[in-house]
Amino acid sequence: MSGGEVAGILVAVFWAILVSFLAVALARLAQTLRATTKLVADVTEQAVPLLADASAAVRSAQTQIDRVDAIATDVQEVTSNASALSTTVASTFGGPLVKVAAFGYGVRRALGGRKDDVPAREPRRTVIVGRTVSRREKRKPRGKRD
């Protein structure tokens, strides 16, 4: 065997080993692609019903929001009407009721008067710097004391 034949055998063995490694790598890559394809198919099967359920939930939520909006509009209208009614009642009955109450108070005070058997109440007194002063007495300003 010559040197060229040995080199040819070595190159052939190297190419055989290289082809074997590439064949194993391709086989594993094919297996990985099959598993990935199966995974994508399973995810698609599960995602489609989930998306349908999510879409139904969003539609239901939108319906509920529309209902709440209608209720809020009605409540706002009722509040406005109640405010207007309150203002009307206050302006219609408020003034006359205050006048009637004041008149009744005046009549009670006038008719109540003072009874003869009850002694007159002494006026309230205030203590100023150690002395008692009637409220009816005029106090001197602080700076001008005797």
mmCIF file of C-alpha atoms in Angstrom:
data_model
loop_
_atom_site.group_PDB
_atom_site.id
_atom_site.type_symbol
_atom_site.label_atom_id
_atom_site.label_comp_id
_atom_site.label_asym_id
_atom_site.label_seq_id
_atom_site.Cartn_x
_atom_site.Cartn_y
_atom_site.Cartn_z
ATOM 1 C CA MET A 1 0.000 0.000 0.000
ATOM 2 C CA SER A 2 1.278 3.309 -0.957
ATOM 3 C CA GLY A 3 0.914 6.625 0.845
ATOM 4 C CA GLY A 4 -1.809 7.789 -1.550
ATOM 5 C CA GLU A 5 -3.875 4.680 -0.906
ATOM 6 C CA VAL A 6 -3.573 5.149 2.883
ATOM 7 C CA ALA A 7 -4.575 8.782 2.555
ATOM 8 C CA GLY A 8 -7.550 7.776 0.390
ATOM 9 C CA ILE A 9 -8.650 5.202 3.010
ATOM 10 C CA LEU A 10 -8.321 7.780 5.781
ATOM 11 C CA VAL A 11 -10.385 10.322 3.824
ATOM 12 C CA ALA A 12 -13.006 7.655 3.094
ATOM 13 C CA VAL A 13 -13.212 6.667 6.793
ATOM 14 C CA PHE A 14 -13.417 10.350 7.794
ATOM 15 C CA TRP A 15 -16.246 10.926 5.283
ATOM 16 C CA ALA A 16 -18.042 7.801 6.528
ATOM 17 C CA ILE A 17 -17.837 8.977 10.148
ATOM 18 C CA LEU A 18 -18.958 12.494 9.120
ATOM 19 C CA VAL A 19 -21.924 11.131 7.163
ATOM 20 C CA SER A 20 -22.858 8.929 10.154
ATOM 21 C CA PHE A 21 -22.833 11.921 12.514
ATOM 22 C CA LEU A 22 -24.883 13.973 10.054
ATOM 23 C CA ALA A 23 -27.369 11.104 9.654
ATOM 24 C CA VAL A 24 -27.805 10.852 13.447
ATOM 25 C CA ALA A 25 -28.160 14.642 13.720
ATOM 26 C CA LEU A 26 -30.762 14.701 10.933
ATOM 27 C CA ALA A 27 -32.669 11.821 12.539
ATOM 28 C CA ARG A 28 -32.786 13.689 15.873
ATOM 29 C CA LEU A 29 -33.771 16.927 14.126
ATOM 30 C CA ALA A 30 -36.594 15.095 12.350
ATOM 31 C CA GLN A 31 -37.748 13.633 15.670
ATOM 32 C CA THR A 32 -37.667 17.115 17.281
ATOM 33 C CA LEU A 33 -39.644 18.598 14.381
ATOM 34 C CA ARG A 34 -42.276 15.846 14.711
ATOM 35 C CA ALA A 35 -42.611 16.559 18.454
ATOM 36 C CA THR A 36 -42.839 20.298 17.795
ATOM 37 C CA THR A 37 -45.500 19.744 15.137
ATOM 38 C CA LYS A 38 -47.521 17.595 17.574
ATOM 39 C CA LEU A 39 -47.136 20.252 20.317
ATOM 40 C CA VAL A 40 -48.314 23.037 18.007
ATOM 41 C CA ALA A 41 -51.292 20.923 16.936
ATOM 42 C CA ASP A 42 -52.233 20.246 20.587
ATOM 43 C CA VAL A 43 -51.886 23.930 21.511
ATOM 44 C CA THR A 44 -54.042 24.883 18.535
ATOM 45 C CA GLU A 45 -56.713 22.366 19.575
ATOM 46 C CA GLN A 46 -56.795 23.832 23.088
ATOM 47 C CA ALA A 47 -56.403 27.485 22.096
ATOM 48 C CA VAL A 48 -59.337 27.632 19.712
ATOM 49 C CA PRO A 49 -61.950 26.725 22.391
ATOM 50 C CA LEU A 50 -60.241 29.041 24.883
ATOM 51 C CA LEU A 51 -60.401 31.921 22.405
ATOM 52 C CA ALA A 52 -64.065 31.165 21.759
ATOM 53 C CA ASP A 53 -64.762 31.192 25.516
ATOM 54 C CA ALA A 54 -62.817 34.443 25.922
ATOM 55 C CA SER A 55 -64.780 36.012 23.090
ATOM 56 C CA ALA A 56 -68.060 34.939 24.704
ATOM 57 C CA ALA A 57 -66.902 36.358 28.055
ATOM 58 C CA VAL A 58 -66.013 39.693 26.439
ATOM 59 C CA ARG A 59 -69.406 39.847 24.735
ATOM 60 C CA SER A 60 -71.143 39.078 28.041
ATOM 61 C CA ALA A 61 -69.101 41.741 29.818
ATOM 62 C CA GLN A 62 -70.012 44.268 27.145
ATOM 63 C CA THR A 63 -73.697 43.435 27.600
ATOM 64 C CA GLN A 64 -73.388 43.908 31.358
ATOM 65 C CA ILE A 65 -71.543 47.215 30.891
ATOM 66 C CA ASP A 66 -74.327 48.416 28.597
ATOM 67 C CA ARG A 67 -76.890 47.510 31.264
ATOM 68 C CA VAL A 68 -74.922 49.277 33.999
ATOM 69 C CA ASP A 69 -74.611 52.328 31.762
ATOM 70 C CA ALA A 70 -78.379 52.365 31.263
ATOM 71 C CA ILE A 71 -78.916 52.038 35.034
ATOM 72 C CA ALA A 72 -76.447 54.860 35.737
ATOM 73 C CA THR A 73 -78.251 57.089 33.237
ATOM 74 C CA ASP A 74 -81.593 56.328 34.917
ATOM 75 C CA VAL A 75 -80.142 57.029 38.373
ATOM 76 C CA GLN A 76 -78.745 60.335 37.141
ATOM 77 C CA GLU A 77 -82.171 61.291 35.790
ATOM 78 C CA VAL A 78 -83.879 60.311 39.055
ATOM 79 C CA THR A 79 -81.316 62.318 41.033
ATOM 80 C CA SER A 80 -81.916 65.330 38.831
ATOM 81 C CA ASN A 81 -85.687 65.006 39.274
ATOM 82 C CA ALA A 82 -85.351 64.608 43.049
ATOM 83 C CA SER A 83 -83.146 67.703 43.234
ATOM 84 C CA ALA A 84 -85.664 69.707 41.228
ATOM 85 C CA LEU A 85 -88.513 68.448 43.437
ATOM 86 C CA SER A 86 -86.576 69.281 46.582
ATOM 87 C CA THR A 87 -85.904 72.795 45.332
ATOM 88 C CA THR A 88 -89.564 73.248 44.419
ATOM 89 C CA VAL A 89 -90.794 72.005 47.812
ATOM 90 C CA ALA A 90 -88.268 74.143 49.681
ATOM 91 C CA SER A 91 -89.225 77.286 47.782
ATOM 92 C CA THR A 92 -92.958 76.591 48.035
ATOM 93 C CA PHE A 93 -93.229 75.566 51.673
ATOM 94 C CA GLY A 94 -89.956 76.783 53.186
ATOM 95 C CA GLY A 95 -90.704 80.498 53.492
ATOM 96 C CA PRO A 96 -94.266 80.157 54.769
ATOM 97 C CA LEU A 97 -93.298 77.425 57.251
ATOM 98 C CA VAL A 98 -90.541 79.578 58.709
ATOM 99 C CA LYS A 99 -92.974 82.462 59.051
ATOM 100 C CA VAL A 100 -95.588 80.233 60.743
ATOM 101 C CA ALA A 101 -92.963 78.845 63.128
ATOM 102 C CA ALA A 102 -91.764 82.351 64.018
ATOM 103 C CA PHE A 103 -95.335 83.506 64.553
ATOM 104 C CA GLY A 104 -96.039 80.496 66.783
ATOM 105 C CA TYR A 105 -92.912 81.176 68.814
ATOM 106 C CA GLY A 106 -93.913 84.820 69.249
ATOM 107 C CA VAL A 107 -97.424 83.831 70.332
ATOM 108 C CA ARG A 108 -96.031 81.348 72.894
ATOM 109 C CA ARG A 109 -93.688 83.965 74.292
ATOM 110 C CA ALA A 110 -96.470 86.538 74.470
ATOM 111 C CA LEU A 111 -99.022 84.215 76.067
ATOM 112 C CA GLY A 112 -96.521 82.423 78.281
ATOM 113 C CA GLY A 113 -95.444 85.539 80.124
ATOM 114 C CA ARG A 114 -94.254 85.340 83.668
ATOM 115 C CA LYS A 115 -96.315 83.684 86.377
ATOM 116 C CA ASP A 116 -96.811 85.503 89.670
ATOM 117 C CA ASP A 117 -95.817 82.584 91.907
ATOM 118 C CA VAL A 118 -92.480 82.074 90.124
ATOM 119 C CA PRO A 119 -89.782 84.518 91.262
ATOM 120 C CA ALA A 120 -87.915 86.467 88.650
ATOM 121 C CA ARG A 121 -84.618 84.937 87.722
ATOM 122 C CA GLU A 122 -81.518 86.856 88.667
ATOM 123 C CA PRO A 123 -79.447 88.062 85.752
ATOM 124 C CA ARG A 124 -76.355 86.043 84.986
ATOM 125 C CA ARG A 125 -73.158 87.373 86.428
ATOM 126 C CA THR A 126 -69.615 87.215 85.205
ATOM 127 C CA VAL A 127 -66.475 87.149 87.330
ATOM 128 C CA ILE A 128 -63.823 89.606 86.178
ATOM 129 C CA VAL A 129 -60.492 89.749 88.009
ATOM 130 C CA GLY A 130 -61.865 88.703 91.345
ATOM 131 C CA ARG A 131 -65.120 90.658 91.336
ATOM 132 C CA THR A 132 -68.606 89.757 90.139
ATOM 133 C CA VAL A 133 -70.198 91.998 87.552
ATOM 134 C CA SER A 134 -73.718 91.869 86.175
ATOM 135 C CA ARG A 135 -73.931 91.419 82.423
ATOM 136 C CA ARG A 136 -75.929 94.593 82.186
ATOM 137 C CA GLU A 137 -73.143 96.655 83.715
ATOM 138 C CA LYS A 138 -70.795 98.165 81.238
ATOM 139 C CA ARG A 139 -67.273 97.014 81.709
ATOM 140 C CA LYS A 140 -64.424 99.423 81.475
ATOM 141 C CA PRO A 141 -61.762 98.746 78.877
ATOM 142 C CA ARG A 142 -58.795 96.810 80.258
ATOM 143 C CA GLY A 143 -56.304 99.611 80.073
ATOM 144 C CA LYS A 144 -58.523 102.140 81.993
ATOM 145 C CA ARG A 145 -59.235 100.416 85.316
ATOM 146 C CA ASP A 146 -59.686 102.252 88.642
#
